[in-house]
Amino acid sequence: DTAVSQTPKYLVTQMGNDKSIKCEQNLGHDTMYWYKQDSKKFLKIMFSYNNKELIINETVPNRFSPKSPDKAHLNLHINSLELGDSAVYFCASSRDYSGGAETQYFGPGTRLLVL
Amino acid sequence: SQQGEEDPQALSIQEGENATMNCSYKTSINNLQWYRQNSGRGLVHLILIRSNEREKHSGRLRVTLDTSKKSSSLLITASRAADTASYFCATDPSGNTPLVFGKGTRLSVIA
């Protein structure tokens, strides 16, 4: 009965490959997010979807493309992976989008290593 | 640019002692949240304090907010080894903007 789940947990791949990370939440939330946490633990938002619609798109290379087939799922596809993409990617969800007024629930993270 | 800065970057204390972590931010906020991250895990929400609140409690946690100094503190009383984690503050700089996280304080509680 995991609230926010991500797959895979670990992803090791070669530079130039394309990979996807999947996220699902069973909390009935309307809003989902993708964050990137670098080696120094700095957590930065990448995207946010509210009811399957993109509402936040921070300055992220267009090699990263989120897709929300329904409001319980938000997947992240990354094309032409680069060394600098190595990081931990977290999915999160919140009841709705109210900026910082809503508690966010995080998934366990996907550790991506690009060789 | 980063909004919240936690201080200290790392803190090591003995079990039973109190731990205090501080967060300073640059612009006006509506809300400030504190999250905990255990090693290798996702973040877990601890407490949310609104800009018109000065103090909130939750169990052994006490959060204060001083909007005039643009700072917040998280106090964990009677710390336990299980409190070992990184603690992050997160703010919403203006209006309906996404949360901006600091770099966190790494707390080690030694049994």
PDB file of C-alpha atoms in Angstrom, chain A residues 75-113:
ATOM      1  CA  ASN A  75       6.361   9.262 -16.078  1.00  0.00           C
ATOM      2  CA  LEU A  76       9.667  10.822 -17.047  1.00  0.00           C
ATOM      3  CA  HIS A  77      11.382   9.995 -20.315  1.00  0.00           C
ATOM      4  CA  ILE A  78      14.970  11.065 -20.880  1.00  0.00           C
ATOM      5  CA  ASN A  79      16.533  11.061 -24.329  1.00  0.00           C
ATOM      6  CA  SER A  80      20.219  11.005 -25.168  1.00  0.00           C
ATOM      7  CA  LEU A  81      21.393  10.617 -21.581  1.00  0.00           C
ATOM      8  CA  GLU A  82      24.439  12.612 -20.515  1.00  0.00           C
ATOM      9  CA  LEU A  83      26.884  12.159 -17.647  1.00  0.00           C
ATOM     10  CA  GLY A  84      25.405  15.201 -15.907  1.00  0.00           C
ATOM     11  CA  ASP A  85      22.018  13.508 -15.741  1.00  0.00           C
ATOM     12  CA  SER A  86      23.355  11.194 -13.047  1.00  0.00           C
ATOM     13  CA  ALA A  87      21.336  11.990  -9.941  1.00  0.00           C
ATOM     14  CA  VAL A  88      18.458  10.760  -7.838  1.00  0.00           C
ATOM     15  CA  TYR A  89      15.066  11.558  -9.335  1.00  0.00           C
ATOM     16  CA  PHE A  90      12.111  11.862  -6.989  1.00  0.00           C
ATOM     17  CA  CYS A  91       8.466  11.805  -7.825  1.00  0.00           C
ATOM     18  CA  ALA A  92       6.066  13.504  -5.418  1.00  0.00           C
ATOM     19  CA  SER A  93       2.380  14.265  -5.179  1.00  0.00           C
ATOM     20  CA  SER A  94       0.122  16.673  -3.324  1.00  0.00           C
ATOM     21  CA  ARG A  95      -3.615  16.968  -2.863  1.00  0.00           C
ATOM     22  CA  ASP A  96      -3.764  19.894  -5.236  1.00  0.00           C
ATOM     23  CA  TYR A  97      -1.551  22.692  -6.408  1.00  0.00           C
ATOM     24  CA  SER A  98      -1.404  25.569  -3.966  1.00  0.00           C
ATOM     25  CA  GLY A  99       2.259  26.449  -4.125  1.00  0.00           C
ATOM     26  CA  GLY A 100       3.803  25.854  -0.736  1.00  0.00           C
ATOM     27  CA  ALA A 101       0.558  25.385   1.160  1.00  0.00           C
ATOM     28  CA  GLU A 102       0.273  21.696   0.400  1.00  0.00           C
ATOM     29  CA  THR A 103       2.203  18.812   1.910  1.00  0.00           C
ATOM     30  CA  GLN A 104       4.108  16.839  -0.672  1.00  0.00           C
ATOM     31  CA  TYR A 105       4.458  13.065  -0.505  1.00  0.00           C
ATOM     32  CA  PHE A 106       7.647  11.715  -2.018  1.00  0.00           C
ATOM     33  CA  GLY A 107       8.470   8.445  -3.674  1.00  0.00           C
ATOM     34  CA  PRO A 108      11.596   6.469  -2.732  1.00  0.00           C
ATOM     35  CA  GLY A 109      13.648   7.866  -5.603  1.00  0.00           C
ATOM     36  CA  THR A 110      15.301   6.456  -8.711  1.00  0.00           C
ATOM     37  CA  ARG A 111      19.085   6.454  -8.655  1.00  0.00           C
ATOM     38  CA  LEU A 112      20.285   7.096 -12.197  1.00  0.00           C
ATOM     39  CA  LEU A 113      23.911   6.554 -13.082  1.00  0.00           C
TER      40      LEU A 113
END
